[in-house]
Amino acid sequence: MADTLERIKCLIIGSGPAGYTAAIYAARADMHPVLYTGMEPGGQLTTTTEVDNFPGYPDGIDGPQMMVDLQKQAERFGTQVRIGMVTSVDLSKEIGGIHKATIDNATEVEAETVIISTGATAKYLGLPSEQKLRGGGVSACAVCDGFFYRGQEVAIVGGGDTAAEEATYLANICSKVTMLVRGDEMRASKAMQHRVTNCENIELRYNSEVDEVLGEQVVEGLRIKNNKTGESDEIAITGLFIAIGHKPNTEIFKDQLEMDSTGYLITEGKSTKTNLPGVFACGDVQDKEYRQAVTAAGTGCMAALDAERYLATIEKEVTA
Ligand SMILES: Cc1cc2nc3c(=O)[nH]c(=O)nc-3n(C[C@H](O)[C@H](O)[C@H](O)COP(=O)(O)OP(=O)(O)OC[C@H]3O[C@@H](n4cnc5c(N)ncnc54)[C@H](O)[C@@H]3O)c2cc1C
């Protein structure tokens, strides 16, 4: 059985840009937030070397350094940042109810509000050569990293709407984009398919899978296998973009919070409110559209403001 440690005003789950921004706002609003980092302290940006598009860093910033800065800023106003994983939750359905979270299967925390910022994990192919070259030319985010391959030849893996959109994005920056689709047609909408086929510098290859990413320190090429004929060939590229989907980190909220068919948390209108009172969601865990650090941070701010307003409403009801 878990030990009950304490009751807090605001529990923040996740230490990416959304969680730390929520923490900055919640701490400044005297909500004394406690933030659990999860398995990836600092979140997805700790897996990239250069962030060039976050406002306020004119020369760009190293991803892990940016997250250290955000943590320091959250701590400056009193956020307690704790290493730990929320392993289960028992969320109240009542307005003003107390939510429970278990940390590392051991300690229980009770919270008046919960801000969920557990992010989403990009899916990779799982090839050893791909894993070796992550950060050395293999990326799961074309919008984030495409700029570094300006005028160069790249490849993208995937056949859905996101892959199609990212391929056309890359086609505007890179000299050539080879798009590898595993099946004999794309899953993307017809409109997106037209956008891809209308780009002169996108070469579409169906029934094609990455056999190996070539290069020692950086990507130099790809060996591609045709899964129908079994034949392989090699192409020279400097960047490989994986666009085969993301998995939102929402397992622990199943059967308690409303999610879409792919597991993303659903929030109400323009707010960060979930279907349960006092529980808010921000960042990539509720956003499969934009998935950027700055949008995650923006919704982190919104979640803290929503939580603060929720607490104020309850306190007003209690004193009325
Ligand atoms: C390789 C790469 C490069 C990128 N480059 C850029 C870029 O240049 N610019 C840009 O704007 N965006 C970039 N992005 C996208 C950006 O990283 C994300 O949009 C952003 O990090 C989302 O922030 P988040 O706070 O929602 O979640 P995340 O950063 O995904 O953080 C989620 C956090 O939740 C924690 N967590 C998960 N489950 C639990 C749990 N059960 N208990 C406790 N904690 C938990 C994790 O440990 C992690 O700390 C990049 C993404 C990748 C993968």
GROMACS .gro file of C-alpha atoms and ligand atoms in nm:
model
  373
    1MET     CA    1   0.000   0.000   0.000
    2ALA     CA    2   0.122   0.351  -0.079
    3ASP     CA    3   0.208   0.592   0.205
    4THR     CA    4   0.024   0.925   0.191
    5LEU     CA    5   0.294   1.187   0.199
    6GLU     CA    6   0.117   1.519   0.176
    7ARG     CA    7  -0.164   1.723   0.034
    8ILE     CA    8  -0.068   1.990  -0.216
    9LYS     CA    9  -0.247   2.258  -0.414
   10CYS     CA   10  -0.101   2.182  -0.753
   11LEU     CA   11   0.061   1.867  -0.888
   12ILE     CA   12   0.237   1.896  -1.224
   13ILE     CA   13   0.316   1.574  -1.406
   14GLY     CA   14   0.600   1.608  -1.658
   15SER     CA   15   0.911   1.825  -1.700
   16GLY     CA   16   0.900   1.939  -2.063
   17PRO     CA   17   0.837   2.299  -2.175
   18ALA     CA   18   0.466   2.264  -2.089
   19GLY     CA   19   0.526   2.138  -1.734
   20TYR     CA   20   0.796   2.392  -1.647
   21THR     CA   21   0.597   2.683  -1.789
   22ALA     CA   22   0.291   2.572  -1.591
   23ALA     CA   23   0.520   2.555  -1.286
   24ILE     CA   24   0.651   2.910  -1.337
   25TYR     CA   25   0.297   3.049  -1.351
   26ALA     CA   26   0.158   2.829  -1.072
   27ALA     CA   27   0.447   2.913  -0.840
   28ARG     CA   28   0.410   3.285  -0.904
   29ALA     CA   29   0.038   3.248  -0.820
   30ASP     CA   30   0.129   3.098  -0.478
   31MET     CA   31   0.001   2.753  -0.568
   32HIS     CA   32   0.324   2.594  -0.438
   33PRO     CA   33   0.345   2.345  -0.726
   34VAL     CA   34   0.519   2.013  -0.698
   35LEU     CA   35   0.646   1.884  -1.031
   36TYR     CA   36   0.744   1.523  -1.100
   37THR     CA   37   0.992   1.489  -1.383
   38GLY     CA   38   0.919   1.137  -1.507
   39MET     CA   39   1.172   0.916  -1.684
   40GLU     CA   40   1.291   1.192  -1.917
   41PRO     CA   41   1.376   1.499  -1.705
   42GLY     CA   42   1.352   1.799  -1.938
   43GLY     CA   43   1.137   1.613  -2.192
   44GLN     CA   44   1.187   1.568  -2.565
   45LEU     CA   45   1.413   1.869  -2.613
   46THR     CA   46   1.687   1.692  -2.419
   47THR     CA   47   1.722   1.466  -2.723
   48THR     CA   48   1.819   1.747  -2.958
   49THR     CA   49   2.133   1.955  -2.977
   50GLU     CA   50   2.006   2.277  -3.126
   51VAL     CA   51   1.681   2.466  -3.079
   52ASP     CA   52   1.672   2.760  -3.316
   53ASN     CA   53   1.305   2.856  -3.308
   54PHE     CA   54   1.227   2.924  -2.942
   55PRO     CA   55   1.172   3.299  -2.901
   56GLY     CA   56   1.430   3.480  -2.690
   57TYR     CA   57   1.741   3.290  -2.799
   58PRO     CA   58   1.877   3.489  -3.096
   59ASP     CA   59   2.174   3.255  -3.139
   60GLY     CA   60   1.978   2.934  -3.076
   61ILE     CA   61   2.016   2.717  -2.768
   62ASP     CA   62   2.123   2.366  -2.688
   63GLY     CA   63   1.804   2.164  -2.605
   64PRO     CA   64   1.924   2.021  -2.269
   65GLN     CA   65   2.055   2.366  -2.163
   66MET     CA   66   1.721   2.527  -2.244
   67MET     CA   67   1.548   2.276  -2.019
   68VAL     CA   68   1.796   2.340  -1.736
   69ASP     CA   69   1.717   2.712  -1.772
   70LEU     CA   70   1.342   2.644  -1.758
   71GLN     CA   71   1.383   2.426  -1.449
   72LYS     CA   72   1.588   2.697  -1.274
   73GLN     CA   73   1.325   2.958  -1.359
   74ALA     CA   74   1.047   2.736  -1.217
   75GLU     CA   75   1.251   2.669  -0.901
   76ARG     CA   76   1.328   3.038  -0.857
   77PHE     CA   77   0.962   3.098  -0.771
   78GLY     CA   78   0.941   2.801  -0.537
   79THR     CA   79   0.842   2.503  -0.751
   80GLN     CA   80   0.951   2.176  -0.595
   81VAL     CA   81   1.098   1.968  -0.875
   82ARG     CA   82   1.117   1.601  -0.781
   83ILE     CA   83   1.261   1.307  -0.969
   84GLY     CA   84   0.985   1.050  -0.991
   85MET     CA   85   0.729   0.887  -1.212
   86VAL     CA   86   0.357   0.907  -1.152
   87THR     CA   87   0.265   0.541  -1.180
   88SER     CA   88  -0.111   0.565  -1.119
   89VAL     CA   89  -0.381   0.821  -1.049
   90ASP     CA   90  -0.720   0.823  -0.885
   91LEU     CA   91  -0.887   1.140  -1.009
   92SER     CA   92  -1.190   1.283  -0.835
   93LYS     CA   93  -1.508   1.348  -1.035
   94GLU     CA   94  -1.635   1.604  -0.782
   95ILE     CA   95  -1.586   1.980  -0.802
   96GLY     CA   96  -1.342   2.058  -0.521
   97GLY     CA   97  -1.257   1.687  -0.488
   98ILE     CA   98  -0.908   1.566  -0.401
   99HIS     CA   99  -0.705   1.387  -0.668
  100LYS     CA  100  -0.459   1.115  -0.574
  101ALA     CA  101  -0.137   1.020  -0.751
  102THR     CA  102   0.104   0.743  -0.667
  103ILE     CA  103   0.472   0.809  -0.725
  104ASP     CA  104   0.702   0.523  -0.824
  105ASN     CA  105   0.443   0.273  -0.697
  106ALA     CA  106   0.530   0.382  -0.345
  107THR     CA  107   0.426   0.726  -0.225
  108GLU     CA  108   0.087   0.887  -0.252
  109VAL     CA  109   0.033   1.257  -0.310
  110GLU     CA  110  -0.306   1.426  -0.277
  111ALA     CA  111  -0.366   1.733  -0.488
  112GLU     CA  112  -0.638   1.993  -0.527
  113THR     CA  113  -0.542   2.045  -0.892
  114VAL     CA  114  -0.347   1.834  -1.138
  115ILE     CA  115  -0.172   1.965  -1.449
  116ILE     CA  116  -0.085   1.690  -1.694
  117SER     CA  117   0.210   1.762  -1.923
  118THR     CA  118   0.336   1.412  -1.996
  119GLY     CA  119   0.403   1.482  -2.365
  120ALA     CA  120   0.413   1.239  -2.652
  121THR     CA  121   0.689   1.010  -2.766
  122ALA     CA  122   0.793   1.008  -3.131
  123LYS     CA  123   0.795   0.661  -3.281
  124TYR     CA  124   1.115   0.542  -3.445
  125LEU     CA  125   1.182   0.246  -3.674
  126GLY     CA  126   1.394   0.074  -3.410
  127LEU     CA  127   1.696   0.001  -3.630
  128PRO     CA  128   2.031   0.008  -3.443
  129SER     CA  129   2.182   0.231  -3.715
  130GLU     CA  130   1.890   0.474  -3.680
  131GLN     CA  131   1.929   0.492  -3.301
  132LYS     CA  132   2.306   0.544  -3.335
  133LEU     CA  133   2.254   0.846  -3.560
  134ARG     CA  134   1.972   1.017  -3.367
  135GLY     CA  135   2.097   1.374  -3.336
  136GLY     CA  136   2.350   1.305  -3.611
  137GLY     CA  137   2.109   1.348  -3.899
  138VAL     CA  138   1.816   1.130  -3.787
  139SER     CA  139   1.525   1.339  -3.659
  140ALA     CA  140   1.159   1.291  -3.578
  141CYS     CA  141   1.070   1.655  -3.636
  142ALA     CA  142   1.100   1.812  -3.981
  143VAL     CA  143   0.967   2.150  -3.869
  144CYS     CA  144   1.231   2.158  -3.592
  145ASP     CA  145   1.535   2.029  -3.780
  146GLY     CA  146   1.462   2.070  -4.153
  147PHE     CA  147   1.632   2.408  -4.162
  148PHE     CA  148   1.971   2.246  -4.085
  149TYR     CA  149   1.949   2.060  -4.419
  150ARG     CA  150   1.885   2.361  -4.641
  151GLY     CA  151   1.985   2.286  -5.001
  152GLN     CA  152   2.070   1.924  -4.917
  153GLU     CA  153   1.920   1.587  -5.013
  154VAL     CA  154   1.711   1.420  -4.739
  155ALA     CA  155   1.466   1.132  -4.699
  156ILE     CA  156   1.144   1.099  -4.501
  157VAL     CA  157   0.977   0.779  -4.384
  158GLY     CA  158   0.599   0.756  -4.356
  159GLY     CA  159   0.283   0.765  -4.565
  160GLY     CA  160   0.026   0.943  -4.347
  161ASP     CA  161  -0.089   1.304  -4.337
  162THR     CA  162   0.195   1.414  -4.108
  163ALA     CA  163   0.458   1.253  -4.330
  164ALA     CA  164   0.302   1.414  -4.638
  165GLU     CA  165   0.291   1.756  -4.472
  166GLU     CA  166   0.648   1.727  -4.348
  167ALA     CA  167   0.766   1.610  -4.692
  168THR     CA  168   0.621   1.921  -4.857
  169TYR     CA  169   0.772   2.136  -4.581
  170LEU     CA  170   1.113   1.981  -4.647
  171ALA     CA  171   1.070   2.017  -5.023
  172ASN     CA  172   1.065   2.396  -4.978
  173ILE     CA  173   1.400   2.388  -4.798
  174CYS     CA  174   1.593   2.091  -4.935
  175SER     CA  175   1.712   2.023  -5.287
  176LYS     CA  176   1.554   1.676  -5.298
  177VAL     CA  177   1.327   1.471  -5.070
  178THR     CA  178   1.296   1.096  -5.108
  179MET     CA  179   0.975   0.979  -4.945
  180LEU     CA  180   0.963   0.616  -4.841
  181VAL     CA  181   0.617   0.463  -4.810
  182ARG     CA  182   0.592   0.107  -4.675
  183GLY     CA  183   0.270   0.014  -4.857
  184ASP     CA  184   0.179   0.046  -5.222
  185GLU     CA  185  -0.014   0.366  -5.154
  186MET     CA  186  -0.010   0.656  -4.910
  187ARG     CA  187  -0.250   0.667  -4.615
  188ALA     CA  188  -0.259   1.048  -4.635
  189SER     CA  189  -0.575   1.225  -4.751
  190LYS     CA  190  -0.613   1.275  -5.125
  191ALA     CA  191  -0.553   1.649  -5.084
  192MET     CA  192  -0.223   1.586  -4.907
  193GLN     CA  193  -0.124   1.327  -5.167
  194HIS     CA  194  -0.178   1.585  -5.439
  195ARG     CA  195   0.043   1.832  -5.257
  196VAL     CA  196   0.319   1.570  -5.245
  197THR     CA  197   0.290   1.461  -5.606
  198ASN     CA  198   0.283   1.825  -5.720
  199CYS     CA  199   0.627   1.887  -5.568
  200GLU     CA  200   0.887   1.833  -5.836
  201ASN     CA  201   1.167   1.762  -5.590
  202ILE     CA  202   0.988   1.486  -5.396
  203GLU     CA  203   1.061   1.135  -5.520
  204LEU     CA  204   0.800   0.891  -5.392
  205ARG     CA  205   0.906   0.533  -5.342
  206TYR     CA  206   0.635   0.282  -5.253
  207ASN     CA  207   0.687  -0.061  -5.091
  208SER     CA  208   1.008   0.080  -4.957
  209GLU     CA  209   1.163   0.037  -4.613
  210VAL     CA  210   1.486   0.154  -4.455
  211ASP     CA  211   1.721  -0.141  -4.426
  212GLU     CA  212   2.007   0.056  -4.274
  213VAL     CA  213   2.104   0.417  -4.212
  214LEU     CA  214   2.457   0.462  -4.345
  215GLY     CA  215   2.726   0.674  -4.176
  216GLU     CA  216   2.937   0.660  -3.863
  217GLN     CA  217   2.905   1.001  -3.691
  218VAL     CA  218   2.649   1.160  -3.925
  219VAL     CA  219   2.400   1.033  -4.180
  220GLU     CA  220   2.561   0.977  -4.519
  221GLY     CA  221   2.305   0.760  -4.690
  222LEU     CA  222   2.036   0.495  -4.672
  223ARG     CA  223   2.008   0.137  -4.783
  224ILE     CA  224   1.649   0.089  -4.895
  225LYS     CA  225   1.476  -0.243  -4.937
  226ASN     CA  226   1.180  -0.301  -5.164
  227ASN     CA  227   0.950  -0.522  -4.956
  228LYS     CA  228   0.782  -0.665  -5.267
  229THR     CA  229   1.083  -0.760  -5.473
  230GLY     CA  230   1.335  -0.797  -5.189
  231GLU     CA  231   1.583  -0.585  -5.385
  232SER     CA  232   1.801  -0.325  -5.209
  233ASP     CA  233   1.972  -0.009  -5.326
  234GLU     CA  234   2.154   0.282  -5.165
  235ILE     CA  235   2.099   0.658  -5.186
  236ALA     CA  236   2.317   0.942  -5.058
  237ILE     CA  237   2.142   1.177  -4.812
  238THR     CA  238   2.244   1.392  -4.516
  239GLY     CA  239   1.918   1.391  -4.319
  240LEU     CA  240   1.659   1.126  -4.240
  241PHE     CA  241   1.320   1.228  -4.100
  242ILE     CA  242   1.100   0.970  -3.933
  243ALA     CA  243   0.730   1.058  -3.958
  244ILE     CA  244   0.552   0.739  -3.852
  245GLY     CA  245   0.358   0.888  -3.563
  246HIS     CA  246   0.372   0.977  -3.197
  247LYS     CA  247   0.242   0.798  -2.891
  248PRO     CA  248   0.090   1.026  -2.625
  249ASN     CA  249   0.197   0.930  -2.272
  250THR     CA  250  -0.152   0.877  -2.133
  251GLU     CA  251  -0.176   0.511  -2.022
  252ILE     CA  252  -0.215   0.601  -1.655
  253PHE     CA  253  -0.519   0.818  -1.733
  254LYS     CA  254  -0.711   0.551  -1.928
  255ASP     CA  255  -1.073   0.504  -1.816
  256GLN     CA  256  -1.056   0.829  -1.617
  257LEU     CA  257  -0.995   1.105  -1.871
  258GLU     CA  258  -1.147   1.153  -2.213
  259MET     CA  259  -0.907   1.075  -2.496
  260ASP     CA  260  -0.936   1.059  -2.873
  261SER     CA  261  -0.897   0.732  -3.063
  262THR     CA  262  -0.519   0.770  -3.065
  263GLY     CA  263  -0.487   0.838  -2.691
  264TYR     CA  264  -0.445   1.219  -2.692
  265LEU     CA  265  -0.622   1.390  -2.401
  266ILE     CA  266  -0.923   1.596  -2.500
  267THR     CA  267  -0.949   1.948  -2.362
  268GLU     CA  268  -1.254   2.173  -2.361
  269GLY     CA  269  -1.272   2.446  -2.625
  270LYS     CA  270  -0.986   2.691  -2.604
  271SER     CA  271  -0.910   2.594  -2.244
  272THR     CA  272  -0.689   2.322  -2.094
  273LYS     CA  273  -0.977   2.172  -1.893
  274THR     CA  274  -1.019   1.796  -1.916
  275ASN     CA  275  -1.352   1.624  -1.848
  276LEU     CA  276  -1.275   1.619  -1.473
  277PRO     CA  277  -1.286   1.929  -1.251
  278GLY     CA  278  -0.945   2.045  -1.133
  279VAL     CA  279  -0.755   1.838  -1.391
  280PHE     CA  280  -0.588   2.022  -1.678
  281ALA     CA  281  -0.377   1.907  -1.973
  282CYS     CA  282  -0.117   2.100  -2.170
  283GLY     CA  283   0.157   2.047  -2.427
  284ASP     CA  284   0.197   1.760  -2.668
  285VAL     CA  285  -0.016   1.524  -2.459
  286GLN     CA  286  -0.324   1.713  -2.583
  287ASP     CA  287  -0.188   1.851  -2.911
  288LYS     CA  288  -0.119   1.636  -3.213
  289GLU     CA  289  -0.138   1.934  -3.447
  290TYR     CA  290   0.148   2.174  -3.362
  291ARG     CA  291   0.388   1.983  -3.133
  292GLN     CA  292   0.638   2.262  -3.074
  293ALA     CA  293   0.816   2.377  -2.761
  294VAL     CA  294   0.665   2.723  -2.782
  295THR     CA  295   0.309   2.595  -2.823
  296ALA     CA  296   0.365   2.348  -2.536
  297ALA     CA  297   0.491   2.635  -2.320
  298GLY     CA  298   0.191   2.849  -2.423
  299THR     CA  299  -0.058   2.585  -2.314
  300GLY     CA  300   0.144   2.527  -1.995
  301CYS     CA  301   0.079   2.891  -1.907
  302MET     CA  302  -0.291   2.843  -1.986
  303ALA     CA  303  -0.314   2.532  -1.765
  304ALA     CA  304  -0.170   2.715  -1.464
  305LEU     CA  305  -0.409   3.007  -1.517
  306ASP     CA  306  -0.703   2.765  -1.555
  307ALA     CA  307  -0.598   2.582  -1.236
  308GLU     CA  308  -0.564   2.911  -1.046
  309ARG     CA  309  -0.913   3.022  -1.157
  310TYR     CA  310  -1.057   2.683  -1.063
  311LEU     CA  311  -0.912   2.708  -0.710
  312ALA     CA  312  -1.039   3.064  -0.675
  313THR     CA  313  -1.392   2.953  -0.773
  314ILE     CA  314  -1.391   2.671  -0.520
  315GLU     CA  315  -1.258   2.891  -0.242
  316LYS     CA  316  -1.534   3.143  -0.320
  317GLU     CA  317  -1.799   2.866  -0.295
  318VAL     CA  318  -1.658   2.745   0.038
  319THR     CA  319  -1.658   3.093   0.192
  320ALA     CA  320  -2.002   3.192   0.047
  321LIG     C1  321   1.438   1.534  -3.181
  321LIG     C2  322   1.340   1.644  -3.153
  321LIG     C3  323   1.376   1.774  -3.181
  321LIG     C4  324   1.288   1.877  -3.154
  321LIG     N1  325   1.325   2.003  -3.182
  321LIG     C5  326   1.239   2.105  -3.157
  321LIG     C6  327   1.276   2.239  -3.186
  321LIG     O1  328   1.387   2.267  -3.236
  321LIG     N2  329   1.185   2.336  -3.158
  321LIG     C7  330   1.061   2.310  -3.106
  321LIG     O2  331   0.984   2.403  -3.081
  321LIG     N3  332   1.023   2.184  -3.079
  321LIG     C8  333   1.108   2.081  -3.104
  321LIG     N4  334   1.069   1.952  -3.079
  321LIG     C9  335   0.935   1.929  -3.027
  321LIG    C10  336   0.931   1.960  -2.875
  321LIG     O3  337   1.036   1.890  -2.813
  321LIG    C11  338   0.799   1.921  -2.813
  321LIG     O4  339   0.693   1.984  -2.883
  321LIG    C12  340   0.793   1.964  -2.668
  321LIG     O5  341   0.902   1.909  -2.595
  321LIG    C13  342   0.663   1.919  -2.601
  321LIG     O6  343   0.669   1.959  -2.468
  321LIG     P1  344   0.581   1.890  -2.356
  321LIG     O7  345   0.614   1.964  -2.231
  321LIG     O8  346   0.441   1.881  -2.397
  321LIG     O9  347   0.631   1.738  -2.346
  321LIG     P2  348   0.769   1.663  -2.347
  321LIG    O10  349   0.883   1.749  -2.385
  321LIG    O11  350   0.742   1.540  -2.427
  321LIG    O12  351   0.789   1.622  -2.194
  321LIG    C14  352   0.708   1.527  -2.134
  321LIG    C15  353   0.753   1.508  -1.992
  321LIG    O13  354   0.660   1.425  -1.922
  321LIG    C16  355   0.732   1.335  -1.841
  321LIG     N5  356   0.643   1.222  -1.813
  321LIG    C17  357   0.583   1.136  -1.899
  321LIG     N6  358   0.509   1.046  -1.830
  321LIG    C18  359   0.523   1.077  -1.699
  321LIG    C19  360   0.472   1.021  -1.578
  321LIG     N7  361   0.390   0.916  -1.578
  321LIG     N8  362   0.508   1.077  -1.460
  321LIG    C20  363   0.589   1.187  -1.457
  321LIG     N9  364   0.638   1.245  -1.568
  321LIG    C21  365   0.606   1.189  -1.687
  321LIG    C22  366   0.856   1.303  -1.921
  321LIG    O14  367   0.958   1.250  -1.837
  321LIG    C23  368   0.890   1.442  -1.975
  321LIG    O15  369   0.964   1.514  -1.880
  321LIG    C24  370   1.158   1.847  -3.102
  321LIG    C25  371   1.121   1.716  -3.072
  321LIG    C26  372   1.212   1.614  -3.097
  321LIG    C27  373   1.173   1.471  -3.064
   0.00000   0.00000   0.00000
